[in-house]
Each structure stands twice: as C-alpha cells, then as structure tokens.
Amino acid sequence: MALLENPLGHPEKFHISKDLGFILEDPLEELPDCYQVWVRLAKNLPSLIQNGQFREEVKQLPELNISQLQGHKEQRLAHLALAVITMGYVWQDSEVMQVLPRKIAVPFCEISKQLGLPPIMVYADCVLANWKKKDPSGNMDTLFAFPGGDCSKGFFLVSLLVEKAAASAIGVIPDIFEAIKSKNVESLKESLRTVASSVHKAIEVFDLVHKHVNPNVFFDTLRIYLSGWKNNPLLPNGLIYEGVWETPKMFCGGSAAQSSIMQCFDALLGIQHSSAEEKTSAKFLEEMRNYMPSSHKDFLEAVTSSPSVRDFIISSDDIKLKKDYNECVKALVHLRSYHLQVVAKYIINQSNKQDNAKEKKSSDNQEKGTGGTNLMTFLKTVRNTTEKALLKES
Ligand code: HEM
Ligand SMILES: Brc1ccc(-c2csc3nccn23)cc1
C-alpha cells in the first residue's frame, strides 16, 4: 500500500497530532451558550459536592438535545463536561445513585454514540481533553477537577505530561512503516532510537506524580470518583440511564489501559498480550479499546494490521537493529516497572494501612484498580509480557 494511501501517513485524520499524539490539541474551554450550563455545573462540582448541593443542581438542568454541537472539539468538551457531572452525581456521597436522570443521561448517551465512547468518564476525557495553557509561559491547568484539592489536577496533568513526552514517537510511525516497505534499515534504526528516547522522556516526567499527587487523597477520595459500575458491589446491576435504556447498564471505571499511546507502543513493537496466562490482561486491554475515541481505536487497529516491525527485525541479520529494537522494549519495561512502584505506594500501601486499622483483607479480596482489574496481577502480567518481547542479540 503506497504511503499516500497508508492511513498511518495521515495521523491527523485520526484526531492525532504529530507533536501531541493522542492529546486533544488546544481543547475548547466553552460550549455554545445553550450548553454552557453543563460546563458551569461541571466546573462547580467540588464546591457543590462539599455543600451537598450537586445532585439538586443536576436535577435542575434543562433538557437539551445535542443537535447544536458542531465539530470534534465541541463534542469532546460536551462528553467531558457530561462525564464529570455523571461521576459527581453517582458518587457524591455514601448514598450511591442507581438512576442517572434523563436530563443528563439522554444527551450523554447521544454524544457518546457520536464519539464512539461509553457513557462514563474515560481517560480521553479527563486526561487528554481536560487541559488549558494557564499563561504564555506554558503552565497548564485542568478545565475540571474533583474533590480533594489539587490531587485530581496533579493526577490528570502528570498523566498528560507523560502522554506529551511519549507523543514524539507518534511522529515517526509513518517513517517506520516506510522504512519496512523500502527495507531501509538505517532509517528504521533512527526511528527506533526516537521511540526509545520518547519513552525515556516519559519516565523522567513520571516522577512528578510524587510531587503533585497526595497518596491519601488519591486513595480515599479521587479513586472513588473514577470508579465505574461494572463488577462493582455498590452498583451490582450497573447504572440505569433514564430515558435511554429500560435496564441498568455496566461500564468500567477509568483506567489508563484506555491510554492509546501505551497500547500504540505495544502494537508498534509487536508486544502481544495474548498467551494463556496473559488472557485476562489481554482481554482487558482489548476491552479498553472500546473506551477510546473511535478514531484512536481505528489508528491502533491500522498499526496492528500493518506489516510487523518485529518480524522484519527478527528476520534481519543486523545486530545493531535488534539492539535498537531492544532499547525500545527495555524502556517500556522500565516505564511499567516504575509505574508498578507508584501503584504500590498509592494503592497497595494505602489499602494495607487502612486494613491494619480494620480487620485484615482476606486474600481473595485483593485491591481492584479503577478499571476494576485485580491490579497488581494485571500490571505485573503486562510488564512481564513486555519483557518477554526482548530479542536475542547474539
Ligand atoms: C498516582 C499515580 C498512579 C496510580 C495510583 C496508578 C494506578 C494504576 C492502576 C491501578 C492501574 C491498573 C489498571 C487500572 O485500574 O487502570 C494502572 C494502569 C495503567 N496506568 Fe496508572 N497509575 C498512576 C499513574 C499513572 C501515570 C502518570 C501514567 C502515565 C500515563 C499511568 C499509566 C498507566 C497505564 C498505561 C496503565 C495500563 C497498564 C499498562 O499499559 O501498563 N499511570 N495504573
Ligand atoms: Br477516567 C481516568 C482514567 C485513567 C486515569 C489514569 C491516568 S494515569 C492512570 N493509571 C491508572 C488510571 N490512570 C485517570 C482518569
């Protein structure tokens, strides 16, 4: 397939930017006037939840249809604002709401359908579209936040900066497939070095999480608002979307398995989470592709179905090429190992601290991630699968 027709040569067609990757470039901060009520309510969530008024305000919302929303950026801001309102409405306090009122459920499900997203907050909402430049010097802020002070701002923005650091690899994807096609080994080596350095930049940025995300607040407050209603004992049948479906529906809570950039690295390097013991994690990663904007999911599928970079390198007798490939895999293993240490500090230690205060957590009641996964098993499996992809350099 000539590069011109090769979809990978035109990332912009997938709402992907050459320098920001899957991050939404310059997100809108306001919607057309008739929809601004959604943006205002979502922005006031922390104070309205603090004084227990949030749910009342949601019930006062006007019934709006989404026909006036024009273009991808308005749709993304509308999905983000409606998602924030939905999470706040369901999780405002210990009395969990079983029914999402039609005034929010109907437009939220319609805009979700247009974007190919589920009607629940996803990574593409609160990380990829939830940012603005605060001042010309480039300091950033989030558009929306959750209770817990600056914790959600820190968590979302650090994730965004990791995405931004890793995004420099997206720009070389067309070059990688062109190099495979024309068997240009030197060009392929250069592109692989760019991929490895983008992951190293992402690892450096990751460190900011310790400075900007408080572990207690993350575990006790923010994590609750990112929870979903699939396999969640607090909403055992899921959530009723009034005016949309007669029966309750289940959707997974926020997970960075919804991060396209990480799944893109796996697809590009031919790291397959698919063997028997990896079945659960492979299935979860696959399911999370349905929690990405449809254009990003399509891009991942285009990468997955392109000629295998890994097979080309395995069949090559160029040792340096194998070393450059292994540098990319090693960098990904390092990133996932560092992330595991962070998860231990922010979730496992926090959970054990709480257990010591109460009775011991039984072994089968292991901590679950926001995405509902048995998180350490999932994360270790994903990291180990990545490590297995290393090629023999002899
Ligand atoms: C306080 C910081 C963090 C905590 C507590 C945390 C926790 C978790 C947990 C529990 C999972 C398991 C699946 C899920 O429930 O989502 C996960 C997955 C994941 N997280 Fe984080 N995370 C943190 C920060 C980050 C950051 C800054 C990034 C960078 C983008 C990131 C990227 C990922 C990715 C890509 C996955 C999917 C598994 C993989 O591909 O390795 N996480 N994280
Ligand atoms: Br919704 C939503 C989905 C995912 C995240 C997120 C950013 S980094 C990370 N690791 C686990 C989750 N996660 C935040 C909000």
Short mmCIF file of C-alpha atoms and ligand atoms in Angstrom, two decimals:
data_model
loop_
_atom_site.label_atom_id
_atom_site.label_comp_id
_atom_site.label_asym_id
_atom_site.label_seq_id
_atom_site.Cartn_x
_atom_site.Cartn_y
_atom_site.Cartn_z
CA MET A 1 0.00 0.00 0.00
CA ALA A 2 1.60 3.30 -1.08
CA LEU A 3 2.35 5.67 1.82
CA LEU A 4 -0.11 8.18 0.35
CA GLU A 5 -2.96 5.71 0.87
CA ASN A 6 -1.40 4.33 4.05
CA PRO A 7 -3.66 5.73 6.84
CA LEU A 8 -0.61 5.75 9.14
CA GLY A 9 0.84 8.50 6.94
CA HIS A 10 -2.00 10.81 7.99
CA PRO A 11 -2.37 10.68 11.79
CA GLU A 12 -4.32 13.96 11.67
CA LYS A 13 -7.16 12.01 10.02
CA PHE A 14 -7.44 10.08 13.33
CA HIS A 15 -7.53 13.24 15.51
CA ILE A 16 -3.86 12.54 16.29
CA SER A 17 -1.31 15.36 16.27
CA LYS A 18 2.31 14.98 15.11
CA ASP A 19 3.68 16.60 18.28
CA LEU A 20 0.93 15.96 20.86
CA GLY A 21 -0.03 12.43 19.83
CA PHE A 22 -3.40 11.37 21.18
CA ILE A 23 -3.75 14.54 23.29
CA LEU A 24 -6.56 16.82 22.08
CA GLU A 25 -4.78 19.95 20.78
CA ASP A 26 -5.98 23.25 22.28
CA PRO A 27 -9.22 21.89 23.76
CA LEU A 28 -12.22 24.21 23.76
CA GLU A 29 -12.96 25.74 27.18
CA GLU A 30 -16.53 26.80 26.43
CA LEU A 31 -19.51 25.36 24.60
CA PRO A 32 -22.13 27.31 22.61
CA ASP A 33 -24.23 29.41 25.06
CA CYS A 34 -27.17 26.98 25.29
CA TYR A 35 -24.80 24.24 26.57
CA GLN A 36 -22.68 26.40 28.89
CA VAL A 37 -24.92 25.31 31.79
CA TRP A 38 -23.19 21.88 31.58
CA VAL A 39 -19.70 23.43 31.67
CA ARG A 40 -20.59 25.73 34.58
CA LEU A 41 -22.09 22.89 36.61
CA ALA A 42 -19.08 20.61 35.96
CA LYS A 43 -16.67 23.41 36.95
CA ASN A 44 -18.54 23.99 40.22
CA LEU A 45 -18.56 20.28 41.12
CA PRO A 46 -16.05 20.42 44.04
CA SER A 47 -17.83 23.27 45.91
CA LEU A 48 -21.34 21.94 45.17
CA ILE A 49 -20.36 18.46 46.41
CA GLN A 50 -18.78 20.00 49.50
CA ASN A 51 -22.10 21.60 50.44
CA GLY A 52 -24.12 18.58 49.29
CA GLN A 53 -25.95 20.57 46.58
CA PHE A 54 -24.56 18.90 43.47
CA ARG A 55 -27.33 16.35 42.88
CA GLU A 56 -30.02 19.01 43.35
CA GLU A 57 -28.32 21.17 40.70
CA VAL A 58 -28.19 18.22 38.27
CA LYS A 59 -31.95 17.72 38.70
CA GLN A 60 -32.48 21.41 37.75
CA LEU A 61 -30.67 21.02 34.40
CA PRO A 62 -32.69 21.96 31.28
CA GLU A 63 -33.48 19.13 28.85
CA LEU A 64 -31.11 19.86 25.91
CA ASN A 65 -30.56 17.97 22.68
CA ILE A 66 -27.07 17.86 21.18
CA SER A 67 -28.00 18.99 17.64
CA GLN A 68 -26.27 22.40 18.07
CA LEU A 69 -22.90 20.83 18.89
CA GLN A 70 -20.57 21.25 15.89
CA GLY A 71 -17.23 19.54 15.33
CA HIS A 72 -14.96 17.17 17.19
CA LYS A 73 -13.72 19.65 19.81
CA GLU A 74 -17.23 20.69 20.87
CA GLN A 75 -18.22 17.03 21.08
CA ARG A 76 -15.17 16.20 23.23
CA LEU A 77 -15.82 19.11 25.63
CA ALA A 78 -19.50 18.15 25.88
CA HIS A 79 -18.59 14.49 26.63
CA LEU A 80 -16.04 15.64 29.22
CA ALA A 81 -18.47 18.01 31.00
CA LEU A 82 -21.33 15.45 30.98
CA ALA A 83 -18.92 12.75 32.18
CA VAL A 84 -17.74 14.89 35.12
CA ILE A 85 -21.37 15.62 36.03
CA THR A 86 -22.25 11.90 35.80
CA MET A 87 -19.37 10.80 38.10
CA GLY A 88 -20.22 13.54 40.58
CA TYR A 89 -23.91 12.62 40.53
CA VAL A 90 -23.31 8.89 41.08
CA TRP A 91 -20.51 9.17 43.70
CA GLN A 92 -21.37 12.45 45.51
CA ASP A 93 -21.67 10.73 48.87
CA SER A 94 -22.09 7.36 50.54
CA GLU A 95 -25.67 7.08 49.20
CA VAL A 96 -24.88 5.83 45.69
CA MET A 97 -27.39 6.81 42.98
CA GLN A 98 -28.83 3.88 40.98
CA VAL A 99 -30.51 6.07 38.33
CA LEU A 100 -28.91 8.78 36.18
CA PRO A 101 -31.69 11.38 35.46
CA ARG A 102 -32.82 11.66 31.84
CA LYS A 103 -31.75 15.34 31.58
CA ILE A 104 -28.14 14.18 31.74
CA ALA A 105 -28.48 10.55 30.59
CA VAL A 106 -30.10 11.30 27.19
CA PRO A 107 -27.57 13.89 25.87
CA PHE A 108 -24.65 12.00 27.44
CA CYS A 109 -25.57 8.76 25.64
CA GLU A 110 -26.15 10.60 22.34
CA ILE A 111 -22.79 12.41 22.42
CA SER A 112 -21.10 9.15 23.50
CA LYS A 113 -22.51 7.41 20.43
CA GLN A 114 -21.21 10.17 18.14
CA LEU A 115 -17.68 9.83 19.57
CA GLY A 116 -17.69 6.03 19.85
CA LEU A 117 -17.17 6.37 23.62
CA PRO A 118 -19.08 4.76 26.51
CA PRO A 119 -21.41 6.98 28.65
CA ILE A 120 -18.92 7.11 31.55
CA MET A 121 -15.80 9.23 32.13
CA VAL A 122 -12.79 7.88 30.28
CA TYR A 123 -9.06 8.68 30.03
CA ALA A 124 -9.71 10.59 26.79
CA ASP A 125 -12.00 12.93 28.77
CA CYS A 126 -10.20 13.87 31.97
CA VAL A 127 -6.60 13.43 30.78
CA LEU A 128 -6.49 14.05 27.02
CA ALA A 129 -9.13 16.81 26.74
CA ASN A 130 -9.12 18.29 30.24
CA TRP A 131 -6.35 20.91 29.95
CA LYS A 132 -5.55 24.52 29.03
CA LYS A 133 -2.45 26.72 28.99
CA LYS A 134 -2.69 28.82 32.15
CA ASP A 135 -0.30 31.54 30.93
CA PRO A 136 2.02 32.23 27.97
CA SER A 137 4.92 30.56 29.85
CA GLY A 138 3.19 27.23 29.23
CA ASN A 139 1.98 26.39 32.74
CA MET A 140 -1.04 24.14 32.44
CA ASP A 141 -4.23 23.71 34.37
CA THR A 142 -7.15 21.32 34.15
CA LEU A 143 -10.57 22.50 32.98
CA PHE A 144 -12.41 20.38 35.55
CA ALA A 145 -11.45 18.88 38.90
CA PHE A 146 -12.83 16.52 41.53
CA PRO A 147 -12.97 16.86 45.35
CA GLY A 148 -9.58 16.51 47.03
CA GLY A 149 -7.92 19.85 46.38
CA ASP A 150 -5.24 19.73 43.70
CA CYS A 151 -5.00 15.93 43.69
CA SER A 152 -7.09 15.37 40.55
CA LYS A 153 -5.32 18.27 38.80
CA GLY A 154 -1.96 16.67 39.65
CA PHE A 155 -3.01 13.17 38.59
CA PHE A 156 -4.55 14.28 35.30
CA LEU A 157 -1.79 16.74 34.36
CA VAL A 158 1.09 14.38 35.19
CA SER A 159 -0.57 11.75 33.02
CA LEU A 160 -0.97 14.38 30.29
CA LEU A 161 2.74 15.30 30.51
CA VAL A 162 3.69 11.63 30.25
CA GLU A 163 1.47 11.38 27.15
CA LYS A 164 3.14 14.54 25.75
CA ALA A 165 6.64 13.19 26.35
CA ALA A 166 5.76 9.86 24.71
CA ALA A 167 3.94 11.56 21.81
CA SER A 168 7.21 12.34 19.97
CA ALA A 169 7.20 8.65 18.97
CA ILE A 170 3.90 9.06 17.08
CA GLY A 171 5.53 11.32 14.53
CA VAL A 172 7.95 8.57 13.38
CA ILE A 173 5.30 5.85 12.90
CA PRO A 174 4.82 6.67 9.18
CA ASP A 175 8.66 6.65 8.76
CA ILE A 176 8.87 3.22 10.44
CA PHE A 177 6.36 1.65 8.05
CA GLU A 178 8.01 3.38 5.06
CA ALA A 179 11.40 2.02 6.18
CA ILE A 180 9.95 -1.52 6.44
CA LYS A 181 8.41 -1.18 2.97
CA SER A 182 11.63 0.09 1.38
CA LYS A 183 13.84 -2.15 3.59
CA ASN A 184 15.74 0.98 4.70
CA VAL A 185 17.47 -0.42 7.82
CA GLU A 186 19.34 2.81 8.70
CA SER A 187 16.11 4.85 8.67
CA LEU A 188 14.40 2.16 10.78
CA LYS A 189 17.24 2.28 13.35
CA GLU A 190 16.94 6.07 13.59
CA SER A 191 13.17 5.90 14.11
CA LEU A 192 13.54 3.20 16.78
CA ARG A 193 16.02 5.42 18.63
CA THR A 194 13.42 8.22 18.58
CA VAL A 195 10.82 5.83 20.04
CA ALA A 196 13.21 4.73 22.83
CA SER A 197 14.11 8.33 23.70
CA SER A 198 10.42 9.34 23.85
CA VAL A 199 9.78 6.57 26.41
CA HIS A 200 12.83 7.70 28.43
CA LYS A 201 11.42 11.26 28.46
CA ALA A 202 8.08 9.84 29.67
CA ILE A 203 9.86 8.04 32.55
CA GLU A 204 11.53 11.29 33.67
CA VAL A 205 8.18 13.11 33.72
CA PHE A 206 6.53 10.25 35.65
CA ASP A 207 8.48 11.34 38.73
CA LEU A 208 6.27 14.43 39.04
CA VAL A 209 3.48 12.21 40.38
CA HIS A 210 5.20 12.10 43.79
CA LYS A 211 5.21 15.88 43.98
CA HIS A 212 1.70 16.55 42.72
CA VAL A 213 -0.47 13.63 43.85
CA ASN A 214 -1.11 13.02 47.55
CA PRO A 215 -1.41 9.23 48.20
CA ASN A 216 -4.04 9.51 50.96
CA VAL A 217 -6.25 11.87 48.95
CA PHE A 218 -5.78 9.75 45.81
CA PHE A 219 -6.78 6.55 47.61
CA ASP A 220 -9.57 7.91 49.84
CA THR A 221 -11.18 10.47 47.56
CA LEU A 222 -10.15 10.73 43.90
CA ARG A 223 -10.16 6.97 43.23
CA ILE A 224 -13.84 6.84 44.29
CA TYR A 225 -14.87 9.38 41.63
CA LEU A 226 -13.08 7.43 38.87
CA SER A 227 -14.91 4.21 39.82
CA GLY A 228 -17.25 2.55 37.37
CA TRP A 229 -20.32 0.38 37.57
CA LYS A 230 -19.17 -2.96 36.19
CA ASN A 231 -18.46 -5.71 38.79
CA ASN A 232 -18.93 -3.01 41.42
CA PRO A 233 -20.76 -4.26 44.53
CA LEU A 234 -22.01 -0.69 45.14
CA LEU A 235 -23.91 -0.85 41.82
CA PRO A 236 -24.26 -4.62 41.35
CA ASN A 237 -26.54 -4.34 38.29
CA GLY A 238 -24.92 -1.24 36.84
CA LEU A 239 -26.50 2.20 36.37
CA ILE A 240 -29.97 2.97 34.96
CA TYR A 241 -29.68 5.60 32.21
CA GLU A 242 -33.19 7.09 32.48
CA GLY A 243 -34.89 7.77 29.16
CA VAL A 244 -32.26 5.75 27.25
CA TRP A 245 -32.36 2.09 28.31
CA GLU A 246 -35.02 0.24 30.36
CA THR A 247 -32.42 -1.92 32.14
CA PRO A 248 -29.29 -0.90 34.04
CA LYS A 249 -26.03 -0.94 32.07
CA MET A 250 -22.47 -1.74 33.25
CA PHE A 251 -19.40 0.29 32.29
CA CYS A 252 -15.81 0.05 33.60
CA GLY A 253 -14.29 2.80 35.69
CA GLY A 254 -11.43 4.91 34.43
CA SER A 255 -8.26 3.06 33.56
CA ALA A 256 -5.09 4.11 31.78
CA ALA A 257 -5.42 0.88 29.83
CA GLN A 258 -7.59 3.37 27.90
CA SER A 259 -4.36 5.26 27.11
CA SER A 260 -3.86 4.86 23.36
CA ILE A 261 -0.17 5.78 23.47
CA MET A 262 0.80 2.77 25.58
CA GLN A 263 -1.29 0.39 23.52
CA CYS A 264 0.25 2.03 20.43
CA PHE A 265 3.78 1.19 21.60
CA ASP A 266 2.70 -2.42 22.20
CA ALA A 267 1.13 -2.61 18.72
CA LEU A 268 4.12 -0.94 17.01
CA LEU A 269 6.69 -3.23 18.66
CA GLY A 270 4.57 -6.35 18.24
CA ILE A 271 4.23 -6.89 22.01
CA GLN A 272 1.26 -9.25 22.14
CA HIS A 273 -0.59 -9.73 25.41
CA SER A 274 -2.21 -12.90 24.19
CA SER A 275 -0.77 -16.16 25.61
CA ALA A 276 -2.76 -18.35 28.01
CA GLU A 277 -1.69 -16.84 31.35
CA GLU A 278 -1.97 -13.36 29.81
CA LYS A 279 -5.51 -13.98 28.59
CA THR A 280 -7.19 -11.87 31.28
CA SER A 281 -4.92 -8.89 30.81
CA ALA A 282 -5.12 -9.21 27.01
CA LYS A 283 -8.92 -9.33 27.24
CA PHE A 284 -9.00 -6.24 29.48
CA LEU A 285 -6.63 -4.27 27.20
CA GLU A 286 -8.78 -5.27 24.22
CA GLU A 287 -11.99 -4.24 26.01
CA MET A 288 -10.43 -0.86 26.93
CA ARG A 289 -10.02 -0.07 23.22
CA ASN A 290 -13.80 0.39 23.22
CA TYR A 291 -13.24 3.12 25.82
CA MET A 292 -11.11 5.18 23.40
CA PRO A 293 -12.39 7.68 20.80
CA SER A 294 -13.27 5.59 17.72
CA SER A 295 -10.65 7.45 15.63
CA HIS A 296 -7.89 6.44 18.10
CA LYS A 297 -9.13 2.85 18.21
CA ASP A 298 -9.05 2.80 14.38
CA PHE A 299 -5.46 4.11 14.38
CA LEU A 300 -4.39 1.33 16.77
CA GLU A 301 -6.05 -1.22 14.52
CA ALA A 302 -4.24 0.27 11.49
CA VAL A 303 -0.90 -0.13 13.34
CA THR A 304 -1.77 -3.69 14.44
CA SER A 305 -2.74 -4.72 10.91
CA SER A 306 0.35 -3.19 9.23
CA PRO A 307 3.40 -5.31 8.31
CA SER A 308 5.05 -6.47 11.53
CA VAL A 309 8.07 -4.35 12.54
CA ARG A 310 9.10 -7.12 14.94
CA ASP A 311 9.04 -9.83 12.27
CA PHE A 312 11.10 -7.64 9.91
CA ILE A 313 13.72 -7.11 12.65
CA ILE A 314 13.75 -10.81 13.65
CA SER A 315 14.38 -11.79 10.02
CA SER A 316 17.16 -9.19 9.69
CA ASP A 317 20.77 -10.24 10.47
CA ASP A 318 21.65 -6.68 11.53
CA ILE A 319 22.58 -6.97 15.26
CA LYS A 320 22.51 -3.18 15.74
CA LEU A 321 18.91 -3.14 14.51
CA LYS A 322 18.00 -5.79 17.09
CA LYS A 323 19.77 -3.71 19.78
CA ASP A 324 17.80 -0.59 18.80
CA TYR A 325 14.54 -2.60 18.97
CA ASN A 326 15.52 -3.98 22.39
CA GLU A 327 16.23 -0.45 23.66
CA CYS A 328 12.57 0.39 22.96
CA VAL A 329 11.34 -2.72 24.76
CA LYS A 330 13.69 -2.14 27.73
CA ALA A 331 12.44 1.46 28.03
CA LEU A 332 8.82 0.25 28.10
CA VAL A 333 9.68 -2.38 30.74
CA HIS A 334 11.38 0.35 32.81
CA LEU A 335 8.32 2.63 32.50
CA ARG A 336 5.93 -0.16 33.54
CA SER A 337 8.20 -1.23 36.42
CA TYR A 338 8.40 2.35 37.70
CA HIS A 339 4.61 2.62 37.39
CA LEU A 340 4.25 -0.58 39.46
CA GLN A 341 6.28 1.04 42.28
CA VAL A 342 3.96 4.05 42.12
CA VAL A 343 0.88 1.84 42.29
CA ALA A 344 2.32 0.02 45.31
CA LYS A 345 2.80 3.35 47.10
CA TYR A 346 -0.53 4.91 46.12
CA ILE A 347 -2.83 1.91 46.34
CA ILE A 348 -1.33 -1.18 47.99
CA ASN A 349 0.33 0.63 50.91
CA GLN A 350 -2.74 2.86 51.37
CA SER A 351 -5.02 -0.16 51.33
CA ASN A 352 -2.84 -2.08 53.82
CA LYS A 353 -2.67 0.97 56.09
CA GLN A 354 -6.48 1.02 56.17
CA ASP A 355 -6.66 -2.76 56.71
CA ASN A 356 -4.37 -2.50 59.70
CA ALA A 357 -6.92 -0.13 61.14
CA LYS A 358 -9.70 -2.67 60.37
CA GLU A 359 -9.65 -6.48 60.11
CA LYS A 360 -7.12 -7.94 57.63
CA LYS A 361 -8.24 -8.03 53.97
CA SER A 362 -8.86 -11.65 53.00
CA SER A 363 -6.55 -12.86 50.23
CA ASP A 364 -9.32 -13.10 47.62
CA ASN A 365 -10.39 -9.55 48.30
CA GLN A 366 -7.35 -8.03 46.56
CA GLU A 367 -7.29 -4.34 45.70
CA LYS A 368 -9.03 -3.54 42.46
CA GLY A 369 -7.89 -0.82 40.04
CA THR A 370 -10.18 1.93 38.89
CA GLY A 371 -10.80 -0.19 35.82
CA GLY A 372 -11.96 -2.99 38.12
CA THR A 373 -8.90 -5.13 37.40
CA ASN A 374 -7.04 -7.14 40.04
CA LEU A 375 -4.44 -4.52 39.58
CA MET A 376 -1.06 -5.86 40.66
CA THR A 377 -1.60 -9.14 38.82
CA PHE A 378 -2.71 -7.22 35.75
CA LEU A 379 0.16 -4.73 35.85
CA LYS A 380 2.83 -7.38 36.52
CA THR A 381 1.48 -9.53 33.68
CA VAL A 382 1.58 -6.57 31.27
CA ARG A 383 5.12 -5.67 32.39
CA ASN A 384 6.33 -9.30 32.14
CA THR A 385 4.81 -9.74 28.68
CA THR A 386 6.66 -6.63 27.57
CA GLU A 387 9.94 -8.09 28.90
CA LYS A 388 9.36 -11.38 27.04
CA ALA A 389 9.41 -9.42 23.77
CA LEU A 390 13.20 -8.82 24.06
CA LEU A 391 15.15 -10.33 21.15
CA LYS A 392 18.34 -12.37 21.48
CA GLU A 393 21.14 -10.04 20.34
CA SER A 394 23.66 -12.79 19.60
C1 HEM B 1 -0.84 8.02 41.44
C2 HEM B 1 -0.45 7.58 40.26
C3 HEM B 1 -0.99 6.33 39.61
C4 HEM B 1 -1.68 5.29 40.12
C5 HEM B 1 -2.09 5.03 41.56
C6 HEM B 1 -1.95 4.38 39.02
C7 HEM B 1 -2.65 3.20 39.14
C8 HEM B 1 -2.90 2.32 38.12
C9 HEM B 1 -3.67 1.12 38.23
C10 HEM B 1 -4.35 0.64 39.50
C11 HEM B 1 -3.71 0.52 37.02
C12 HEM B 1 -4.37 -0.82 36.67
C13 HEM B 1 -5.46 -0.67 35.66
C14 HEM B 1 -6.38 0.39 36.10
O1 HEM B 1 -7.13 0.18 37.06
O2 HEM B 1 -6.30 1.42 35.46
C15 HEM B 1 -2.96 1.37 36.14
C16 HEM B 1 -2.80 1.13 34.82
C17 HEM B 1 -2.09 1.96 33.97
N1 HEM B 1 -1.54 3.18 34.30
FE1 HEM B 1 -1.51 4.04 36.07
N2 HEM B 1 -1.43 4.90 37.86
C18 HEM B 1 -0.84 6.09 38.19
C19 HEM B 1 -0.22 6.96 37.33
C20 HEM B 1 -0.04 6.72 36.01
C21 HEM B 1 0.57 7.64 35.11
C22 HEM B 1 1.13 9.02 35.45
C23 HEM B 1 0.55 7.05 33.91
C24 HEM B 1 1.08 7.64 32.63
C25 HEM B 1 0.35 7.81 31.59
C26 HEM B 1 -0.08 5.75 34.04
C27 HEM B 1 -0.29 4.86 33.04
C28 HEM B 1 -0.93 3.65 33.17
C29 HEM B 1 -1.12 2.71 32.08
C30 HEM B 1 -0.62 2.91 30.64
C31 HEM B 1 -1.84 1.65 32.58
C32 HEM B 1 -2.33 0.39 31.82
C33 HEM B 1 -1.39 -0.76 32.06
C34 HEM B 1 -0.18 -0.67 31.18
O3 HEM B 1 -0.34 -0.42 29.94
O4 HEM B 1 0.91 -0.87 31.71
N3 HEM B 1 -0.44 5.57 35.35
N4 HEM B 1 -2.46 2.46 36.83
BR1 LIG B 2 -11.28 8.45 33.84
C1 LIG B 2 -9.43 8.16 34.12
C2 LIG B 2 -8.82 7.06 33.56
C3 LIG B 2 -7.49 6.82 33.79
C4 LIG B 2 -6.76 7.71 34.53
C5 LIG B 2 -5.38 7.44 34.72
C6 LIG B 2 -4.42 8.28 34.35
S1 LIG B 2 -2.90 7.54 34.65
C7 LIG B 2 -3.62 6.14 35.28
N1 LIG B 2 -3.29 4.99 35.75
C8 LIG B 2 -4.48 4.38 36.06
C9 LIG B 2 -5.52 5.18 35.72
N2 LIG B 2 -4.93 6.27 35.23
C10 LIG B 2 -7.35 8.83 35.08
C11 LIG B 2 -8.70 9.05 34.88
#
